[in-house]
mmCIF file of N, CA and C in Angstrom:
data_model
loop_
_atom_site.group_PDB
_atom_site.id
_atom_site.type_symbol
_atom_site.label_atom_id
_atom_site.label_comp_id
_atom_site.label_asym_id
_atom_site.label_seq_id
_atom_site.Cartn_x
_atom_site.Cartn_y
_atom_site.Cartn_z
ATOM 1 N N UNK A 672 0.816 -1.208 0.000
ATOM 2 C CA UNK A 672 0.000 0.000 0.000
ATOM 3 C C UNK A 672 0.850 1.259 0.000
ATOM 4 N N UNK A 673 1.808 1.104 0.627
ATOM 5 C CA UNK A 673 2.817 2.197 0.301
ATOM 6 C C UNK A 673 4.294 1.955 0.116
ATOM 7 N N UNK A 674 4.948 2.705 -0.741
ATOM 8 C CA UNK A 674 6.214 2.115 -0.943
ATOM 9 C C UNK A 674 7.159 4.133 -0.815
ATOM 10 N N UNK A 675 8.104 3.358 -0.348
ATOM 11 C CA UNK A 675 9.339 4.637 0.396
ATOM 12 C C UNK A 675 10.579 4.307 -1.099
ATOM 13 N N UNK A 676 10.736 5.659 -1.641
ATOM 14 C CA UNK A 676 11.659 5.248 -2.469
ATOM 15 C C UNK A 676 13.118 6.288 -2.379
ATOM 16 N N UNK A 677 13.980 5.852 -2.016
ATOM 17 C CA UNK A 677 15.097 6.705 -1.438
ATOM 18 C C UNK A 677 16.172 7.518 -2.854
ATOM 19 N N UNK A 678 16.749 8.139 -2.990
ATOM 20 C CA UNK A 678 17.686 9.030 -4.298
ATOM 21 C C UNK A 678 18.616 9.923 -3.367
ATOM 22 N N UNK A 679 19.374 9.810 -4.087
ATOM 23 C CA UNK A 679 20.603 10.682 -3.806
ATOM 24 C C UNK A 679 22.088 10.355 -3.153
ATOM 25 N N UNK A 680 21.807 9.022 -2.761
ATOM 26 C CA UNK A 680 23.282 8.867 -2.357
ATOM 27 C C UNK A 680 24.803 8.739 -3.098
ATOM 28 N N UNK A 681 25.990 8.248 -3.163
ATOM 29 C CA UNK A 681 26.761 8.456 -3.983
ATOM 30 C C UNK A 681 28.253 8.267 -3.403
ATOM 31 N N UNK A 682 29.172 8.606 -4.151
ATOM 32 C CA UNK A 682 30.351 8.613 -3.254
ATOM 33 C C UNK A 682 30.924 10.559 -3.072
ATOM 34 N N UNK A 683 31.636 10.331 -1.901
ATOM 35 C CA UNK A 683 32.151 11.680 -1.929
ATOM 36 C C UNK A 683 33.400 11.987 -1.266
ATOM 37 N N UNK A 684 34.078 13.052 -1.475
ATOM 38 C CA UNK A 684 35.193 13.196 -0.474
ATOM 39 C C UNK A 684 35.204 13.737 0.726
ATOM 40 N N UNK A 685 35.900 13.503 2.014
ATOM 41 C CA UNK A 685 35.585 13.851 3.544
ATOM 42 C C UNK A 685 35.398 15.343 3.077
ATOM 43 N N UNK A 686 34.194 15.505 4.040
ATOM 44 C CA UNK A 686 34.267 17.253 3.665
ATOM 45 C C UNK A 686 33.402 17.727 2.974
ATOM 46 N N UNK A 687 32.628 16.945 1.948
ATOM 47 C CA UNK A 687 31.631 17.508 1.376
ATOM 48 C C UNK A 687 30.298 16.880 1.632
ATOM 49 N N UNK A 688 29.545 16.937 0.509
ATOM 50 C CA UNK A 688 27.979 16.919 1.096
ATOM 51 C C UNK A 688 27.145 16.372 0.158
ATOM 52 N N UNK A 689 26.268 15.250 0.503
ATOM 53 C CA UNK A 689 25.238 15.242 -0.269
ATOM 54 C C UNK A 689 23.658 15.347 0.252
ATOM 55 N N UNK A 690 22.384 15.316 -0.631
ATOM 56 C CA UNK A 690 20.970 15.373 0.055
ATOM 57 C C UNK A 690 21.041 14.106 -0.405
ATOM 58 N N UNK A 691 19.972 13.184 0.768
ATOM 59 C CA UNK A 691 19.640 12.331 0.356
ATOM 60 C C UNK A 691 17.644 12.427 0.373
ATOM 61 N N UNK A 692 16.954 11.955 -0.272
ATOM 62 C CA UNK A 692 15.613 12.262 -0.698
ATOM 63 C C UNK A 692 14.704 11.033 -0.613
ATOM 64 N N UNK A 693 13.797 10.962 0.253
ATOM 65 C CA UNK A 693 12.800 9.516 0.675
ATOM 66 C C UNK A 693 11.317 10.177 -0.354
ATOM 67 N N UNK A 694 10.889 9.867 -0.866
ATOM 68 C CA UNK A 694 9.439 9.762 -1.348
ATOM 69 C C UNK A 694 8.472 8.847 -1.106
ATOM 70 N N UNK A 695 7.763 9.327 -0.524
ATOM 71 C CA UNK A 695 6.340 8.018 -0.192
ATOM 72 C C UNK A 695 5.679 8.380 -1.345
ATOM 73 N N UNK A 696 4.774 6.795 -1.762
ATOM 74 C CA UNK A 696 3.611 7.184 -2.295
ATOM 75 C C UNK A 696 2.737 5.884 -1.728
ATOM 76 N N UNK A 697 1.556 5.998 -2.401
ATOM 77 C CA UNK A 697 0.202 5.037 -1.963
ATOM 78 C C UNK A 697 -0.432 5.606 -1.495
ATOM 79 N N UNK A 698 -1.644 5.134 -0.516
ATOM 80 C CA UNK A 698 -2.480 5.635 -0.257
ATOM 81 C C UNK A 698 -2.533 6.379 0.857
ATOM 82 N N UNK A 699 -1.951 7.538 0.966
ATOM 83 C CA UNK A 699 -1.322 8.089 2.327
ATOM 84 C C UNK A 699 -2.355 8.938 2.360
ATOM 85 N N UNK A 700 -2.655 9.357 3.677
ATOM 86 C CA UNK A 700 -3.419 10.817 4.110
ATOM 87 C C UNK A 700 -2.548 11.382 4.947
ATOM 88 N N UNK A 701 -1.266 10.956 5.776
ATOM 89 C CA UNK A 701 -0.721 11.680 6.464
ATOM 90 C C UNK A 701 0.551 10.935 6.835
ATOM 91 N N UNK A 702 1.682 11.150 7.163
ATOM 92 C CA UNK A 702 2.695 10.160 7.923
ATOM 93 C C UNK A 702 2.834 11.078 9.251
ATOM 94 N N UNK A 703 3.159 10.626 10.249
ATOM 95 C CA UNK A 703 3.433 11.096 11.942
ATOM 96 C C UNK A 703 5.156 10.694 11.819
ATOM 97 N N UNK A 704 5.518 10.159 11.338
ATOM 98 C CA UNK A 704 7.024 9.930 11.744
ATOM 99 C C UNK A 704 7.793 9.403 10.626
ATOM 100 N N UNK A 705 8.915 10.518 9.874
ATOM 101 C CA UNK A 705 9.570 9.940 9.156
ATOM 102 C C UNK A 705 11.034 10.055 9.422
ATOM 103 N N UNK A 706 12.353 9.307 9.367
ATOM 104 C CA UNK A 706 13.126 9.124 9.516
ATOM 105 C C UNK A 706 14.446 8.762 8.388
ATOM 106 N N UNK A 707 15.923 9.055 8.674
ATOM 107 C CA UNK A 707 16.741 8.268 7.666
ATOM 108 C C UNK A 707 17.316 7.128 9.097
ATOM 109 N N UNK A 708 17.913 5.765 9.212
ATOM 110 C CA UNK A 708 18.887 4.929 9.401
ATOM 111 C C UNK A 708 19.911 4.962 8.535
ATOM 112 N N UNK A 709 21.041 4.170 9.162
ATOM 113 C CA UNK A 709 22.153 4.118 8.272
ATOM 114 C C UNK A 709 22.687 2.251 8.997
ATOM 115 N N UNK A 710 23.626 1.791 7.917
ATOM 116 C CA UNK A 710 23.900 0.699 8.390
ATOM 117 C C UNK A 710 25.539 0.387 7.892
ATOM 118 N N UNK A 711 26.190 0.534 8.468
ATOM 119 C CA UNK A 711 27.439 -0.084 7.767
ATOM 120 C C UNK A 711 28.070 -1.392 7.340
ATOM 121 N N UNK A 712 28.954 -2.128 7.205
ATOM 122 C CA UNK A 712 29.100 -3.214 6.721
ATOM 123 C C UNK A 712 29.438 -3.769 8.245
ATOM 124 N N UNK A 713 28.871 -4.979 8.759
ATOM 125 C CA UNK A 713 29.628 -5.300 9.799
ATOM 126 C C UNK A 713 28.580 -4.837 11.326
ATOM 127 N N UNK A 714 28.053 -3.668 10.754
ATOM 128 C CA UNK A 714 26.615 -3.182 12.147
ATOM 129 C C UNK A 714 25.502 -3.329 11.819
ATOM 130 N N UNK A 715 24.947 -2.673 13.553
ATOM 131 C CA UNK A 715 23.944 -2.840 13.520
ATOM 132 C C UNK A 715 23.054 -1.797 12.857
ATOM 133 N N UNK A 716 21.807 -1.842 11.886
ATOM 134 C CA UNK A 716 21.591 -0.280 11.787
ATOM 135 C C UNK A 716 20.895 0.579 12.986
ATOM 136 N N UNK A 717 21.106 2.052 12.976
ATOM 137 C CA UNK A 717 21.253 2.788 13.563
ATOM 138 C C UNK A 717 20.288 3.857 13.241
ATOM 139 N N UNK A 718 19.479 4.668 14.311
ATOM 140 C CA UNK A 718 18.924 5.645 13.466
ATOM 141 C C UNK A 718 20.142 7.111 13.609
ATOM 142 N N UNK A 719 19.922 7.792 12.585
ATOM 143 C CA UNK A 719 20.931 8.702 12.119
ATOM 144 C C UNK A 719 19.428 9.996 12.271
ATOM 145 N N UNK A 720 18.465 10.606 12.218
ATOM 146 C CA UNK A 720 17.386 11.647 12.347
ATOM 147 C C UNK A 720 16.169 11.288 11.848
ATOM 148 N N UNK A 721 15.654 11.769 12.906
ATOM 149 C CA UNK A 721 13.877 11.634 12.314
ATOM 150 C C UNK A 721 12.771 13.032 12.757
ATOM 151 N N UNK A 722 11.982 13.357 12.251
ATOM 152 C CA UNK A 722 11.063 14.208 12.210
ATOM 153 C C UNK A 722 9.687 14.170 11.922
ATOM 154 N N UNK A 723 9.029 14.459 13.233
ATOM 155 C CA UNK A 723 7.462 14.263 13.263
ATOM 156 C C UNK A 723 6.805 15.163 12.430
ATOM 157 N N UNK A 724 5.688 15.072 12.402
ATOM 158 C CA UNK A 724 5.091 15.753 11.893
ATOM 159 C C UNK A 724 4.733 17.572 12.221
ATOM 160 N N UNK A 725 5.177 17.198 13.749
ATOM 161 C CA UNK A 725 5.257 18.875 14.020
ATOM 162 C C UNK A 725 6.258 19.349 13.962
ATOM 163 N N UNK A 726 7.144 18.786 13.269
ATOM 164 C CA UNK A 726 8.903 19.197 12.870
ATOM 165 C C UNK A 726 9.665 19.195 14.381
ATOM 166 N N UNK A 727 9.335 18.290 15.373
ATOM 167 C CA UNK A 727 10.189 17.995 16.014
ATOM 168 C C UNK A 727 11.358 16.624 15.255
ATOM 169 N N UNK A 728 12.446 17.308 15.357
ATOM 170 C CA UNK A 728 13.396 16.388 15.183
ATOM 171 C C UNK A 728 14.359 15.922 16.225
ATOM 172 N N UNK A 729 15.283 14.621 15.714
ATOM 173 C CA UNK A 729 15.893 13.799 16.973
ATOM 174 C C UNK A 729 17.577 13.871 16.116
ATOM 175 N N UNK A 730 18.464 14.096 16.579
ATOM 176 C CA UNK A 730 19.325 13.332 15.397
ATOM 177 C C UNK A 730 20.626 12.389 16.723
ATOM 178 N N UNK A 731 20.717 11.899 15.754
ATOM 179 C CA UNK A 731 22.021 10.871 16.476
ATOM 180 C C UNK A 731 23.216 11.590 17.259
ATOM 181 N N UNK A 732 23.889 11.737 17.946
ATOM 182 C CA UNK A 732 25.036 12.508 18.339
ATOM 183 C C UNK A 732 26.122 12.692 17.517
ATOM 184 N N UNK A 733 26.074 11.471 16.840
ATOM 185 C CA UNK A 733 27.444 11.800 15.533
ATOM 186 C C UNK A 733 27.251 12.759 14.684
ATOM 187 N N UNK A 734 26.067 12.915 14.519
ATOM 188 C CA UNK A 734 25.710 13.990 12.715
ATOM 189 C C UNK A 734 25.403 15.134 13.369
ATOM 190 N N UNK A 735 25.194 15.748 14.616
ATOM 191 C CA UNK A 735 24.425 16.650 15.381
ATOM 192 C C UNK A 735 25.301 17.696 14.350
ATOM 193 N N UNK A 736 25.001 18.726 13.905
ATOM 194 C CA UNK A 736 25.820 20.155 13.867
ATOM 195 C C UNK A 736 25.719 19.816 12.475
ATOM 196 N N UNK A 737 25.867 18.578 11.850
ATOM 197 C CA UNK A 737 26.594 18.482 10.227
ATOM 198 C C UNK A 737 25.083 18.296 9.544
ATOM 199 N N UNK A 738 24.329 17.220 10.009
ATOM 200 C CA UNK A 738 23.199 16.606 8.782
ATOM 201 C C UNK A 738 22.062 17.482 9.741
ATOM 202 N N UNK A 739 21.279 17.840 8.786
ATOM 203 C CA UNK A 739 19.934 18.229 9.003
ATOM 204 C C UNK A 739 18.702 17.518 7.907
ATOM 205 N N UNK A 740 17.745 17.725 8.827
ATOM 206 C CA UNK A 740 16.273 16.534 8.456
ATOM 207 C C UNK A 740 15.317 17.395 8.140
ATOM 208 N N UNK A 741 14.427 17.370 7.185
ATOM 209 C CA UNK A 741 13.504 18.377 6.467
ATOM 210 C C UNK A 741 12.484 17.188 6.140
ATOM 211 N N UNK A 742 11.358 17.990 6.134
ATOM 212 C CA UNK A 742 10.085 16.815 5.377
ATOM 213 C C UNK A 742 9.510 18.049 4.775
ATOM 214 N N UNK A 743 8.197 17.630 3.675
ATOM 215 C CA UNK A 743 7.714 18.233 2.560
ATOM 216 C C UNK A 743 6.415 17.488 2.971
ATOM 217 N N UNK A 744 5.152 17.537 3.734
ATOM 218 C CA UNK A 744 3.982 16.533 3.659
ATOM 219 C C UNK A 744 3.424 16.723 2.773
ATOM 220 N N UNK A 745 3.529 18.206 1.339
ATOM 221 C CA UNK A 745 2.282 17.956 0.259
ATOM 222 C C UNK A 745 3.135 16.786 -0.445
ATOM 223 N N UNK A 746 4.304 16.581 -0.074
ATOM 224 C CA UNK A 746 5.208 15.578 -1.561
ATOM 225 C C UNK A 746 5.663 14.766 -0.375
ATOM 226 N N UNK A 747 4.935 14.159 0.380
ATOM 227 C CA UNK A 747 5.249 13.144 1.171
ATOM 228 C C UNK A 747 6.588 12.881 1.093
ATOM 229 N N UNK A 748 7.435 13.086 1.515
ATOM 230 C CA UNK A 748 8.900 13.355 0.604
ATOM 231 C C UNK A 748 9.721 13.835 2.235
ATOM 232 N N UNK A 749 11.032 13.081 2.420
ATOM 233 C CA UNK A 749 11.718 13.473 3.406
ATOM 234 C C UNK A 749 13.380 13.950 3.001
ATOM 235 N N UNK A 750 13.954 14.880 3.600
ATOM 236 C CA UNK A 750 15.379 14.895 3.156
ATOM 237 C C UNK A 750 16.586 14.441 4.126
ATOM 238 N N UNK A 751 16.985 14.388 3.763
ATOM 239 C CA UNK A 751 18.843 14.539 4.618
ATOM 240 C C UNK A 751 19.791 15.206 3.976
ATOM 241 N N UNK A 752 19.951 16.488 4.357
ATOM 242 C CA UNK A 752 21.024 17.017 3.944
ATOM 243 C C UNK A 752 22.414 16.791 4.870
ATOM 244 N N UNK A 753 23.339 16.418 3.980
ATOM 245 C CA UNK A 753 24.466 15.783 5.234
ATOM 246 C C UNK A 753 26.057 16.642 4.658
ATOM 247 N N UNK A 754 26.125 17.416 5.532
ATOM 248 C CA UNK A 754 27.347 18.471 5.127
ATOM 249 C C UNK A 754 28.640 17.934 6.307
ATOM 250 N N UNK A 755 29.828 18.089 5.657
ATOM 251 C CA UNK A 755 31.268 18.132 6.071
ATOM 252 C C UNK A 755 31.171 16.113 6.775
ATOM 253 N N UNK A 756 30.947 15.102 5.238
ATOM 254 C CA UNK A 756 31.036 14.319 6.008
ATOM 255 C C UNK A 756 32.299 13.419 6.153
ATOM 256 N N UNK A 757 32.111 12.606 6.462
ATOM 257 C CA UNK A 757 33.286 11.935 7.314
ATOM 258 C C UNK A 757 33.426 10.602 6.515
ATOM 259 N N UNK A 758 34.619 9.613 6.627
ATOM 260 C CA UNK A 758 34.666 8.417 6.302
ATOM 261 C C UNK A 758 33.157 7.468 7.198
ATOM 262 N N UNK A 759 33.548 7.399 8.551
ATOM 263 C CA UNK A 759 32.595 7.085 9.896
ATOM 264 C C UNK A 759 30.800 6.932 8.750
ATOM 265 N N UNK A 760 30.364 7.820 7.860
ATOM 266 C CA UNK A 760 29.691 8.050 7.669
ATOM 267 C C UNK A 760 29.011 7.430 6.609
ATOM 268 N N UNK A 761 30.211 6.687 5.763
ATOM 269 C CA UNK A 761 29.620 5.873 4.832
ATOM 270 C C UNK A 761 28.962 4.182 5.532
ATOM 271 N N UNK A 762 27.996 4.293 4.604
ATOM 272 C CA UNK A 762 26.849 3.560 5.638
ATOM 273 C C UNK A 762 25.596 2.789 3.883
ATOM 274 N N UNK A 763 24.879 2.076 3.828
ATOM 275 C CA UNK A 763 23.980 2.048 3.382
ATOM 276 C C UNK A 763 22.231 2.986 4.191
ATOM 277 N N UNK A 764 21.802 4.011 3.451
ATOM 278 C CA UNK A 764 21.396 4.535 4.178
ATOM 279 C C UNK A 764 19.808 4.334 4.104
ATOM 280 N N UNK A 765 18.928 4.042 5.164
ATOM 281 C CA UNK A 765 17.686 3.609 4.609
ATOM 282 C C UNK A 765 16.033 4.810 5.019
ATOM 283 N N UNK A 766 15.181 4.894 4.229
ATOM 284 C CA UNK A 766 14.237 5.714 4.942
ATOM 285 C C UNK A 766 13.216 5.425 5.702
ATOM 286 N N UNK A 767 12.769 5.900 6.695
ATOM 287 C CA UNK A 767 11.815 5.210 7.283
ATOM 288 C C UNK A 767 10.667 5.974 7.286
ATOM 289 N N UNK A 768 9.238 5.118 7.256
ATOM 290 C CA UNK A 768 7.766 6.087 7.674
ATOM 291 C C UNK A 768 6.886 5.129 8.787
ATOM 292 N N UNK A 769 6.725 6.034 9.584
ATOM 293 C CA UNK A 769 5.986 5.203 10.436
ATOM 294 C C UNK A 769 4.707 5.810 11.198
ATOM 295 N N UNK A 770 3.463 5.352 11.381
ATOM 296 C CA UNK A 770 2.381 5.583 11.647
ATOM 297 C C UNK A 770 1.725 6.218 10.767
ATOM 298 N N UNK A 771 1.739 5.886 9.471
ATOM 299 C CA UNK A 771 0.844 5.891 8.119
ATOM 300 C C UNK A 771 -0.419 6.083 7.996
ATOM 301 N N UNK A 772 -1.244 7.341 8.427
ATOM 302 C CA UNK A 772 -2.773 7.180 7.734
ATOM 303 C C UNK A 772 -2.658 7.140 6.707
ATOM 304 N N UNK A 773 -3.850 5.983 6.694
ATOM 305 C CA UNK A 773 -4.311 5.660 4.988
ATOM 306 C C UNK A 773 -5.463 6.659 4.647
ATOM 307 N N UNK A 774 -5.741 6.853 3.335
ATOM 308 C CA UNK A 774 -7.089 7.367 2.172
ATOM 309 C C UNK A 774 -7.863 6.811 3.273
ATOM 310 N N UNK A 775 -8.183 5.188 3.644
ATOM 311 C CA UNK A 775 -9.029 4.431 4.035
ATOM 312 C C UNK A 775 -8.926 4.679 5.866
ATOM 313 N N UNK A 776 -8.314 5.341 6.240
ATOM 314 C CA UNK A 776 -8.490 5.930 7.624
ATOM 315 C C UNK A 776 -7.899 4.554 8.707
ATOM 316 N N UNK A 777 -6.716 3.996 7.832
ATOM 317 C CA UNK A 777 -5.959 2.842 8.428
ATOM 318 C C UNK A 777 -4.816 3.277 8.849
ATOM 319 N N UNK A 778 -4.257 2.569 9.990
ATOM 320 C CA UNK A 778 -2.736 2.968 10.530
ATOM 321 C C UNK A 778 -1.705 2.408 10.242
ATOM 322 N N UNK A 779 -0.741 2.250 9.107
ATOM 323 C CA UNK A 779 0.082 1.679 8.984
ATOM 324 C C UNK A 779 1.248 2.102 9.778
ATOM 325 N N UNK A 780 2.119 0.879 10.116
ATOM 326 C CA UNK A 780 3.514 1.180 10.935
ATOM 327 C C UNK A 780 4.810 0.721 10.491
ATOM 328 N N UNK A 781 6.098 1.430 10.624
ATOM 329 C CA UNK A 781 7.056 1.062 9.992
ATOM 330 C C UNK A 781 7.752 0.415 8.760
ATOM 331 N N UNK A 782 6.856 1.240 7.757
ATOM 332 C CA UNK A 782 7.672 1.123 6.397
ATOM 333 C C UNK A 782 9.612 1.173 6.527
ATOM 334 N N UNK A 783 10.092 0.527 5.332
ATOM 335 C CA UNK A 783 11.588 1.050 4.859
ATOM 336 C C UNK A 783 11.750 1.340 3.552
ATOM 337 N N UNK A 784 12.722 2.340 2.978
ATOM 338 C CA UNK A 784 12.524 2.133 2.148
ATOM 339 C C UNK A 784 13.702 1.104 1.749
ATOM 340 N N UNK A 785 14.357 0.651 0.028
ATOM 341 C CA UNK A 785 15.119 -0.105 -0.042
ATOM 342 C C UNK A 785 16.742 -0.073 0.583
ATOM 343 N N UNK A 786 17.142 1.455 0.374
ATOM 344 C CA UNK A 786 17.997 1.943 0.768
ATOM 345 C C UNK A 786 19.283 2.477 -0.049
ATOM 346 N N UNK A 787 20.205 3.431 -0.020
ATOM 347 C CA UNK A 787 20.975 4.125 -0.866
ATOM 348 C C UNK A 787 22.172 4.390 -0.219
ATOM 349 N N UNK A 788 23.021 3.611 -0.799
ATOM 350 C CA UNK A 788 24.580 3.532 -0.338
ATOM 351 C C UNK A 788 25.017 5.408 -0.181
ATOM 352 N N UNK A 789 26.154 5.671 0.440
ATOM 353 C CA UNK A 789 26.775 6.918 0.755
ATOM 354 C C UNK A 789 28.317 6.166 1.169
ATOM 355 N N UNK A 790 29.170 6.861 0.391
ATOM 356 C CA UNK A 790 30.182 6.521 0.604
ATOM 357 C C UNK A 790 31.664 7.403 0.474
ATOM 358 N N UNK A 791 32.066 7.659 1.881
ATOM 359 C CA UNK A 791 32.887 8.909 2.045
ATOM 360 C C UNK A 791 34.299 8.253 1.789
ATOM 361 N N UNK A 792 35.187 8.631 0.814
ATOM 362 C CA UNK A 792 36.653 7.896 0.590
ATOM 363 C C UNK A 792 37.114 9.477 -0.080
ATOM 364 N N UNK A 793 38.662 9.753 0.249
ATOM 365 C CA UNK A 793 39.822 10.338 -0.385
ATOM 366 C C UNK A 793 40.209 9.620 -1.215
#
């Protein structure tokens, strides 16, 4: 009923920056909680920021100061902008939506989306 589709990741050098971009679609009337994770080779995944619907956001202690979290609810659509990053940082990165009203006035919980590599190397 709904699918999370993630864009933008890539490789980069320590220090610079990319957005990364979640899009919901289906039958949404609203999301309450959307989020990015990250997972590296070898861990566990991790949440890296998330943001409710009243634009309270959370972020991890590592990214505090560098990545910032934005949502768009007419384009169901979440961002990560992630500036001055680090090796530490390359991760497969995934999106999350959780507590989903439906069209049909249903609660869905914890979508992912597939997920979008980021990868910081000199």
């Amino acid at each position: 009923q709904v699918q999370l589709v993630e864009s933008g990741g890539g490789s980069v050098q320590p220090g610079g920056s990319l957005t990364l971009t979640c899009s919901a679609s289906g039958s949404i009337l609203a999301i309450n909680a959307m989020g990015w994770y990250r997972q590296a080779p070898g861990k566990e995944r991790e949440l890296v920021a998330t943001i409710l619907r009243n634009s309270n956001t959370n972020y991890a202690n590592s990214v505090k100061g560098r990545f910032t979290i934005s949502r768009d609810d007419v384009k169901n659509t979440v961002y990560l902008q992630m500036n001055n990053l680090k090796p530490e940082d390359s991760a497969v990165y995934y999106c999350n939506a959780d507590r989903i009203v439906t069209l049909t006035d249903k609660m869905l919980y914890n979508y992912w989306g597939q997920g979008t590599q980021v990868t910081v190397s000199s």
